PDB file of C-alpha atoms in Angstrom:
ATOM      1  CA  MET A  28     215.418 236.827 -49.066  1.00 40.00           C
ATOM      2  CA  LYS A  29     212.761 239.416 -48.222  1.00 43.00           C
ATOM      3  CA  ASN A  30     211.592 239.523 -44.665  1.00 45.00           C
ATOM      4  CA  ARG A  31     208.278 240.755 -43.392  1.00 45.00           C
ATOM      5  CA  ARG A  32     207.496 242.182 -40.035  1.00 46.00           C
ATOM      6  CA  GLU A  33     203.904 241.440 -39.036  1.00 48.00           C
ATOM      7  CA  ASP A  34     202.487 244.153 -36.805  1.00 52.00           C
ATOM      8  CA  ASP A  35     199.131 244.688 -35.234  1.00 52.00           C
ATOM      9  CA  GLY A  36     196.823 247.655 -35.086  1.00 51.00           C
ATOM     10  CA  CYS A  37     194.974 249.932 -37.455  1.00 55.00           C
ATOM     11  CA  CYS A  38     198.085 250.551 -39.583  1.00 62.00           C
ATOM     12  CA  SER A  39     199.123 246.924 -40.036  1.00 73.00           C
ATOM     13  CA  ARG A  40     199.589 245.470 -43.481  1.00 76.00           C
ATOM     14  CA  MET A  41     196.787 242.921 -43.034  1.00 82.00           C
ATOM     15  CA  PHE A  42     194.381 245.552 -41.767  1.00 82.00           C
ATOM     16  CA  LEU A  43     195.123 247.803 -44.742  1.00 82.00           C
ATOM     17  CA  LYS A  44     194.692 244.875 -47.126  1.00 84.00           C
ATOM     18  CA  SER A  45     191.310 244.071 -45.599  1.00 84.00           C
ATOM     19  CA  ILE A  46     190.224 247.693 -45.866  1.00 86.00           C
ATOM     20  CA  MET A  47     191.369 247.813 -49.491  1.00 86.00           C
ATOM     21  CA  ILE A  48     189.412 244.664 -50.359  1.00 86.00           C
ATOM     22  CA  VAL A  49     186.255 246.152 -48.832  1.00 86.00           C
ATOM     23  CA  PHE A  50     186.887 249.456 -50.592  1.00 86.00           C
ATOM     24  CA  ASN A  51     187.475 247.763 -53.948  1.00 86.00           C
ATOM     25  CA  THR A  52     184.164 245.952 -53.612  1.00 85.00           C
ATOM     26  CA  PHE A  53     182.277 249.219 -53.143  1.00 85.00           C
ATOM     27  CA  PHE A  54     184.459 250.907 -55.744  1.00 85.00           C
ATOM     28  CA  TRP A  55     183.631 248.276 -58.374  1.00 86.00           C
ATOM     29  CA  LEU A  56     179.916 248.472 -57.513  1.00 86.00           C
ATOM     30  CA  SER A  57     180.057 252.255 -57.912  1.00 83.00           C
ATOM     31  CA  GLY A  58     181.511 251.723 -61.390  1.00 86.00           C
ATOM     32  CA  VAL A  59     178.583 249.452 -62.287  1.00 87.00           C
ATOM     33  CA  ALA A  60     176.212 252.128 -60.934  1.00 83.00           C
ATOM     34  CA  PHE A  61     177.912 254.750 -63.116  1.00 81.00           C
ATOM     35  CA  LEU A  62     177.512 252.556 -66.185  1.00 87.00           C
ATOM     36  CA  LEU A  63     173.838 251.845 -65.482  1.00 86.00           C
ATOM     37  CA  ILE A  64     172.987 255.491 -64.832  1.00 79.00           C
ATOM     38  CA  GLY A  65     175.008 256.588 -67.853  1.00 79.00           C
ATOM     39  CA  MET A  66     173.295 254.060 -70.125  1.00 85.00           C
ATOM     40  CA  GLY A  67     169.890 255.084 -68.781  1.00 79.00           C
ATOM     41  CA  SER A  68     170.763 258.727 -69.375  1.00 74.00           C
ATOM     42  CA  LEU A  69     171.945 257.925 -72.903  1.00 75.00           C
ATOM     43  CA  LEU A  70     168.730 256.117 -73.773  1.00 76.00           C
ATOM     44  CA  LEU A  71     166.473 258.752 -72.228  1.00 67.00           C
ATOM     45  CA  ARG A  72     168.279 261.816 -73.551  1.00 62.00           C
ATOM     46  CA  HIS A  73     168.438 260.327 -77.043  1.00 63.00           C
ATOM     47  CA  ARG A  74     164.715 260.930 -77.447  1.00 71.00           C
ATOM     48  CA  TYR A  75     164.873 264.641 -76.658  1.00 77.00           C
ATOM     49  CA  ILE A  76     168.460 265.673 -77.489  1.00 74.00           C
ATOM     50  CA  SER A  77     167.432 267.228 -80.808  1.00 75.00           C
ATOM     51  CA  LEU A  78     165.247 269.673 -78.854  1.00 82.00           C
ATOM     52  CA  MET A  79     168.146 271.017 -76.791  1.00 77.00           C
ATOM     53  CA  ASP A  80     170.828 273.337 -78.083  1.00 73.00           C
ATOM     54  CA  SER A  81     173.566 272.943 -75.449  1.00 70.00           C
ATOM     55  CA  PRO A  82     176.076 270.052 -75.768  1.00 74.00           C
ATOM     56  CA  LEU A  83     176.505 269.825 -71.974  1.00 72.00           C
ATOM     57  CA  PHE A  84     173.860 267.150 -71.542  1.00 71.00           C
ATOM     58  CA  PRO A  85     175.459 264.614 -73.953  1.00 75.00           C
ATOM     59  CA  ILE A  86     178.969 265.511 -72.710  1.00 77.00           C
ATOM     60  CA  THR A  87     177.902 264.805 -69.121  1.00 75.00           C
ATOM     61  CA  THR A  88     176.362 261.503 -70.160  1.00 77.00           C
ATOM     62  CA  TYR A  89     179.416 260.286 -72.098  1.00 82.00           C
ATOM     63  CA  LEU A  90     181.707 261.307 -69.242  1.00 80.00           C
ATOM     64  CA  PHE A  91     179.513 259.295 -66.881  1.00 78.00           C
ATOM     65  CA  LEU A  92     179.841 256.207 -69.090  1.00 85.00           C
ATOM     66  CA  GLY A  93     183.589 256.696 -69.454  1.00 86.00           C
ATOM     67  CA  ILE A  94     184.071 257.024 -65.704  1.00 85.00           C
ATOM     68  CA  GLY A  95     182.009 253.893 -65.093  1.00 86.00           C
ATOM     69  CA  GLY A  96     184.099 251.848 -67.505  1.00 88.00           C
ATOM     70  CA  LEU A  97     187.332 253.228 -66.038  1.00 88.00           C
ATOM     71  CA  ILE A  98     186.217 252.359 -62.504  1.00 87.00           C
ATOM     72  CA  VAL A  99     185.347 248.773 -63.452  1.00 87.00           C
ATOM     73  CA  LEU A 100     188.740 248.265 -65.145  1.00 87.00           C
ATOM     74  CA  THR A 101     190.677 250.029 -62.386  1.00 87.00           C
ATOM     75  CA  GLY A 102     189.029 247.839 -59.760  1.00 84.00           C
ATOM     76  CA  GLY A 103     190.914 244.866 -61.210  1.00 81.00           C
ATOM     77  CA  ILE A 104     194.247 246.671 -60.881  1.00 82.00           C
ATOM     78  CA  GLY A 105     193.402 247.532 -57.274  1.00 83.00           C
ATOM     79  CA  CYS A 106     192.591 243.915 -56.447  1.00 83.00           C
ATOM     80  CA  LEU A 107     195.800 242.670 -58.063  1.00 80.00           C
ATOM     81  CA  GLY A 108     197.936 245.219 -56.255  1.00 81.00           C
ATOM     82  CA  THR A 109     196.226 244.531 -52.929  1.00 83.00           C
ATOM     83  CA  LEU A 110     196.238 240.736 -52.947  1.00 82.00           C
ATOM     84  CA  ARG A 111     199.774 240.363 -54.350  1.00 80.00           C
ATOM     85  CA  GLU A 112     201.118 243.491 -52.680  1.00 80.00           C
ATOM     86  CA  VAL A 113     202.580 244.869 -55.911  1.00 83.00           C
ATOM     87  CA  ARG A 114     203.695 248.438 -55.187  1.00 83.00           C
ATOM     88  CA  CYS A 115     203.648 249.646 -58.790  1.00 86.00           C
ATOM     89  CA  CYS A 116     200.031 248.491 -59.124  1.00 84.00           C
ATOM     90  CA  LEU A 117     199.075 250.183 -55.868  1.00 84.00           C
ATOM     91  CA  LEU A 118     200.712 253.461 -56.871  1.00 86.00           C
ATOM     92  CA  PHE A 119     199.172 253.350 -60.345  1.00 87.00           C
ATOM     93  CA  TYR A 120     195.840 252.554 -58.723  1.00 86.00           C
ATOM     94  CA  ALA A 121     196.198 255.602 -56.456  1.00 87.00           C
ATOM     95  CA  PHE A 122     196.983 257.785 -59.473  1.00 89.00           C
ATOM     96  CA  ILE A 123     193.916 256.529 -61.366  1.00 88.00           C
ATOM     97  CA  LEU A 124     191.748 257.098 -58.286  1.00 88.00           C
ATOM     98  CA  MET A 125     192.812 260.724 -58.142  1.00 88.00           C
ATOM     99  CA  ALA A 126     192.105 261.109 -61.872  1.00 88.00           C
ATOM    100  CA  ILE A 127     188.638 259.590 -61.386  1.00 85.00           C
ATOM    101  CA  PHE A 128     188.040 261.925 -58.456  1.00 87.00           C
ATOM    102  CA  LEU A 129     188.791 264.930 -60.671  1.00 88.00           C
ATOM    103  CA  LEU A 130     186.601 263.588 -63.499  1.00 84.00           C
ATOM    104  CA  GLU A 131     183.675 262.923 -61.152  1.00 82.00           C
ATOM    105  CA  THR A 132     183.996 266.416 -59.713  1.00 86.00           C
ATOM    106  CA  CYS A 133     183.907 267.847 -63.243  1.00 84.00           C
ATOM    107  CA  VAL A 134     180.825 265.796 -64.138  1.00 81.00           C
ATOM    108  CA  GLY A 135     179.048 266.937 -60.978  1.00 82.00           C
ATOM    109  CA  ALA A 136     179.948 270.568 -61.641  1.00 84.00           C
ATOM    110  CA  LEU A 137     178.813 270.334 -65.284  1.00 81.00           C
ATOM    111  CA  ALA A 138     175.520 268.734 -64.270  1.00 81.00           C
ATOM    112  CA  TYR A 139     174.739 271.394 -61.671  1.00 81.00           C
ATOM    113  CA  PHE A 140     175.850 274.202 -63.988  1.00 81.00           C
ATOM    114  CA  TYR A 141     173.602 272.955 -66.780  1.00 80.00           C
ATOM    115  CA  GLU A 142     170.757 272.350 -64.323  1.00 77.00           C
ATOM    116  CA  SER A 143     170.788 276.034 -63.406  1.00 76.00           C
ATOM    117  CA  ALA A 144     170.769 277.078 -67.084  1.00 79.00           C
ATOM    118  CA  ILE A 145     168.192 274.617 -68.432  1.00 82.00           C
ATOM    119  CA  HIS A 146     165.208 276.955 -67.993  1.00 79.00           C
ATOM    120  CA  GLU A 147     166.799 279.734 -70.043  1.00 81.00           C
ATOM    121  CA  GLU A 148     167.875 277.338 -72.794  1.00 80.00           C
ATOM    122  CA  LEU A 149     164.489 275.667 -73.166  1.00 83.00           C
ATOM    123  CA  THR A 150     162.607 278.963 -73.055  1.00 81.00           C
ATOM    124  CA  ARG A 151     164.911 280.392 -75.740  1.00 81.00           C
ATOM    125  CA  ASN A 152     165.133 277.401 -78.078  1.00 85.00           C
ATOM    126  CA  LEU A 153     162.215 275.020 -77.672  1.00 87.00           C
ATOM    127  CA  ASN A 154     159.573 277.426 -79.000  1.00 87.00           C
ATOM    128  CA  GLN A 155     161.598 278.141 -82.139  1.00 88.00           C
ATOM    129  CA  THR A 156     162.550 274.488 -82.638  1.00 90.00           C
ATOM    130  CA  MET A 157     158.967 273.242 -82.420  1.00 91.00           C
ATOM    131  CA  SER A 158     157.579 276.086 -84.530  1.00 90.00           C
ATOM    132  CA  GLU A 159     160.181 275.970 -87.308  1.00 92.00           C
ATOM    133  CA  LYS A 160     161.459 272.374 -87.467  1.00 92.00           C
ATOM    134  CA  TYR A 161     158.425 270.209 -86.722  1.00 94.00           C
ATOM    135  CA  PHE A 162     157.342 268.364 -89.870  1.00 91.00           C
ATOM    136  CA  VAL A 163     160.579 269.548 -91.545  1.00 92.00           C
ATOM    137  CA  ASP A 164     163.228 267.689 -89.510  1.00 91.00           C
ATOM    138  CA  LYS A 165     162.406 264.008 -88.916  1.00 90.00           C
ATOM    139  CA  ALA A 166     164.437 263.776 -85.692  1.00 87.00           C
ATOM    140  CA  VAL A 167     162.762 266.875 -84.245  1.00 91.00           C
ATOM    141  CA  THR A 168     159.312 265.676 -85.358  1.00 93.00           C
ATOM    142  CA  ARG A 169     159.811 262.315 -83.667  1.00 91.00           C
ATOM    143  CA  ALA A 170     161.210 263.935 -80.511  1.00 91.00           C
ATOM    144  CA  VAL A 171     158.331 266.422 -80.286  1.00 94.00           C
ATOM    145  CA  ASP A 172     155.728 263.700 -80.764  1.00 94.00           C
ATOM    146  CA  ASP A 173     157.383 261.553 -78.093  1.00 91.00           C
ATOM    147  CA  MET A 174     157.588 264.503 -75.728  1.00 92.00           C
ATOM    148  CA  GLN A 175     153.951 265.529 -76.172  1.00 93.00           C
ATOM    149  CA  THR A 176     152.787 261.945 -75.682  1.00 92.00           C
ATOM    150  CA  ASP A 177     155.062 261.171 -72.721  1.00 90.00           C
ATOM    151  CA  PHE A 178     154.483 264.425 -70.844  1.00 92.00           C
ATOM    152  CA  SER A 179     150.806 264.895 -71.806  1.00 94.00           C
ATOM    153  CA  CYS A 180     151.440 268.382 -73.195  1.00 95.00           C
ATOM    154  CA  CYS A 181     150.897 270.304 -76.402  1.00 95.00           C
ATOM    155  CA  GLY A 182     153.008 273.096 -77.863  1.00 93.00           C
ATOM    156  CA  PRO A 183     155.913 274.929 -76.219  1.00 92.00           C
ATOM    157  CA  ASN A 184     153.805 277.042 -73.839  1.00 92.00           C
ATOM    158  CA  HIS A 185     150.212 276.291 -74.885  1.00 92.00           C
ATOM    159  CA  TYR A 186     148.426 274.291 -77.552  1.00 93.00           C
ATOM    160  CA  THR A 187     147.589 277.509 -79.444  1.00 91.00           C
ATOM    161  CA  ASN A 188     151.318 277.934 -80.223  1.00 92.00           C
ATOM    162  CA  TRP A 189     150.840 275.479 -83.097  1.00 94.00           C
ATOM    163  CA  THR A 190     148.590 278.004 -84.896  1.00 90.00           C
ATOM    164  CA  ASN A 191     151.529 280.054 -86.180  1.00 88.00           C
ATOM    165  CA  SER A 192     153.954 277.170 -86.717  1.00 92.00           C
ATOM    166  CA  LYS A 193     155.524 276.169 -90.036  1.00 92.00           C
ATOM    167  CA  TRP A 194     153.695 272.840 -89.738  1.00 93.00           C
ATOM    168  CA  ALA A 195     150.331 274.657 -89.709  1.00 91.00           C
ATOM    169  CA  ARG A 196     151.309 276.793 -92.718  1.00 90.00           C
ATOM    170  CA  MET A 197     152.608 273.837 -94.737  1.00 90.00           C
ATOM    171  CA  THR A 198     149.551 271.690 -94.055  1.00 87.00           C
ATOM    172  CA  ASN A 199     146.969 274.499 -94.109  1.00 86.00           C
ATOM    173  CA  LEU A 200     145.735 273.353 -90.705  1.00 83.00           C
ATOM    174  CA  SER A 201     145.890 276.646 -88.839  1.00 76.00           C
ATOM    175  CA  GLN A 202     143.304 275.581 -86.253  1.00 78.00           C
ATOM    176  CA  ALA A 203     144.660 272.064 -85.684  1.00 89.00           C
ATOM    177  CA  VAL A 204     147.384 270.465 -83.553  1.00 94.00           C
ATOM    178  CA  PRO A 205     149.577 267.379 -84.161  1.00 94.00           C
ATOM    179  CA  ASP A 206     147.946 264.053 -83.353  1.00 94.00           C
ATOM    180  CA  SER A 207     150.440 263.529 -80.512  1.00 94.00           C
ATOM    181  CA  CYS A 208     148.579 266.269 -78.600  1.00 95.00           C
ATOM    182  CA  CYS A 209     145.431 264.153 -78.389  1.00 95.00           C
ATOM    183  CA  ILE A 210     144.347 262.600 -75.116  1.00 93.00           C
ATOM    184  CA  SER A 211     143.462 259.461 -77.097  1.00 90.00           C
ATOM    185  CA  PRO A 212     145.837 259.564 -80.094  1.00 85.00           C
ATOM    186  CA  GLU A 213     144.553 258.381 -83.451  1.00 88.00           C
ATOM    187  CA  ILE A 214     144.950 259.501 -87.052  1.00 89.00           C
ATOM    188  CA  ASP A 215     143.701 263.071 -87.635  1.00 90.00           C
ATOM    189  CA  CYS A 216     142.466 263.401 -84.062  1.00 92.00           C
ATOM    190  CA  GLY A 217     144.310 266.737 -83.848  1.00 91.00           C
ATOM    191  CA  LEU A 218     141.944 268.280 -86.375  1.00 89.00           C
ATOM    192  CA  HIS A 219     139.527 268.807 -83.520  1.00 82.00           C
ATOM    193  CA  SER A 220     141.578 270.985 -81.187  1.00 80.00           C
ATOM    194  CA  HIS A 221     138.944 271.284 -78.504  1.00 83.00           C
ATOM    195  CA  PRO A 222     140.309 271.296 -74.899  1.00 84.00           C
ATOM    196  CA  SER A 223     138.233 268.206 -74.158  1.00 87.00           C
ATOM    197  CA  ASN A 224     140.044 266.301 -76.905  1.00 90.00           C
ATOM    198  CA  ILE A 225     143.667 267.438 -76.500  1.00 94.00           C
ATOM    199  CA  TYR A 226     146.238 268.357 -73.866  1.00 95.00           C
ATOM    200  CA  THR A 227     146.323 272.107 -73.420  1.00 92.00           C
ATOM    201  CA  GLY A 228     149.384 272.676 -71.219  1.00 93.00           C
ATOM    202  CA  GLY A 229     152.788 273.538 -72.698  1.00 93.00           C
ATOM    203  CA  CYS A 230     155.806 271.212 -72.845  1.00 93.00           C
ATOM    204  CA  ILE A 231     158.598 273.575 -71.745  1.00 91.00           C
ATOM    205  CA  GLU A 232     157.813 273.218 -68.053  1.00 90.00           C
ATOM    206  CA  GLU A 233     157.424 269.433 -68.274  1.00 89.00           C
ATOM    207  CA  LEU A 234     160.669 268.884 -70.189  1.00 87.00           C
ATOM    208  CA  GLU A 235     162.514 271.264 -67.880  1.00 88.00           C
ATOM    209  CA  HIS A 236     161.326 269.312 -64.840  1.00 88.00           C
ATOM    210  CA  PHE A 237     162.391 266.015 -66.431  1.00 84.00           C
ATOM    211  CA  VAL A 238     165.881 267.221 -67.429  1.00 82.00           C
ATOM    212  CA  ARG A 239     166.421 269.050 -64.135  1.00 84.00           C
ATOM    213  CA  LEU A 240     165.705 265.944 -62.040  1.00 82.00           C
ATOM    214  CA  HIS A 241     167.946 263.862 -64.292  1.00 78.00           C
ATOM    215  CA  LEU A 242     170.855 266.292 -63.994  1.00 80.00           C
ATOM    216  CA  ILE A 243     170.456 266.549 -60.215  1.00 83.00           C
ATOM    217  CA  LEU A 244     170.694 262.748 -60.035  1.00 80.00           C
ATOM    218  CA  ILE A 245     173.844 262.681 -62.189  1.00 78.00           C
ATOM    219  CA  GLY A 246     175.471 265.545 -60.285  1.00 81.00           C
ATOM    220  CA  GLY A 247     174.617 264.133 -56.877  1.00 82.00           C
ATOM    221  CA  VAL A 248     175.911 260.651 -57.685  1.00 79.00           C
ATOM    222  CA  ALA A 249     179.112 262.001 -59.263  1.00 80.00           C
ATOM    223  CA  ILE A 250     180.006 264.332 -56.397  1.00 82.00           C
ATOM    224  CA  GLY A 251     178.877 261.880 -53.717  1.00 80.00           C
ATOM    225  CA  LEU A 252     180.920 258.975 -55.070  1.00 79.00           C
ATOM    226  CA  SER A 253     183.947 261.175 -55.730  1.00 81.00           C
ATOM    227  CA  ILE A 254     184.456 261.321 -51.966  1.00 82.00           C
ATOM    228  CA  LEU A 255     184.868 257.529 -52.005  1.00 79.00           C
ATOM    229  CA  GLN A 256     187.937 257.874 -54.223  1.00 82.00           C
ATOM    230  CA  LEU A 257     189.733 260.028 -51.647  1.00 84.00           C
ATOM    231  CA  PHE A 258     189.557 257.230 -49.081  1.00 84.00           C
ATOM    232  CA  GLY A 259     190.789 254.712 -51.642  1.00 84.00           C
ATOM    233  CA  PHE A 260     193.674 257.003 -52.574  1.00 85.00           C
ATOM    234  CA  CYS A 261     194.765 257.251 -48.926  1.00 86.00           C
ATOM    235  CA  PHE A 262     194.409 253.529 -48.269  1.00 83.00           C
ATOM    236  CA  SER A 263     196.346 252.503 -51.386  1.00 85.00           C
ATOM    237  CA  CYS A 264     199.171 254.948 -50.592  1.00 86.00           C
ATOM    238  CA  CYS A 265     199.348 253.683 -47.004  1.00 85.00           C
ATOM    239  CA  LEU A 266     199.431 250.054 -48.102  1.00 83.00           C
ATOM    240  CA  SER A 267     202.115 250.800 -50.689  1.00 84.00           C
ATOM    241  CA  LYS A 268     204.209 252.518 -48.044  1.00 84.00           C
ATOM    242  CA  LYS A 269     203.671 249.629 -45.623  1.00 82.00           C
ATOM    243  CA  VAL A 270     204.738 247.061 -48.198  1.00 79.00           C
ATOM    244  CA  LYS A 271     207.895 249.033 -48.910  1.00 78.00           C
ATOM    245  CA  GLU A 272     208.750 249.378 -45.215  1.00 76.00           C
ATOM    246  CA  GLU A 273     208.267 245.693 -44.453  1.00 70.00           C
ATOM    247  CA  ARG A 274     210.374 244.600 -47.419  1.00 68.00           C
ATOM    248  CA  LEU A 275     213.232 246.763 -46.184  1.00 63.00           C
ATOM    249  CA  VAL A 276     213.211 245.113 -42.757  1.00 56.00           C
TER     250      VAL A 276
END
């Protein structure tokens, strides 16, 4: 028959169990937060992903979703191991926590790395993409129209950039802009490209600001919550050790 020695203090079995229950609650909520932010990122980036050349943005988003799902599932293992004091569950839980910590650190690093490179990428690619693929590629056309409407902008750097675009050459509208540039969009409103009728500012700066803020949010949440996993790793290892010690008494 297995005996247990109940002790008091900050290292007692009951204290560690209580701490683990509290931790698991926050841990599970962090997983839900990861899923929500990842889903929001997926929905938002889907509209503009065809305008960006680097795969880092979608990779970061999918990693965020994967980590969120892993956290939610792992939370159940942590609760089972804590409440029933199953050492194998606690040790497996500690291993998963360390893996999640490493993944979150990678996501944070990727987000901040891409955030620092976003200006160069957009400056290099967005002008060419809008000039050469608008009206040719349906996904790019839809993304550009959404971007110009959402950010109240027109053209990569200025509305006059549309003058030399493939769209202008194919439609013989060298002095016009797409209808999505109009302040009050309607069919053929872009034929009158007067500054009083259309947005004149470029889209590169607006899209850069949008993506930069989004990546800072992802990176900050990932790195901030990764610290939480270190505490959980320590607590689960301590509880596992305590369970082993008390069963040997």
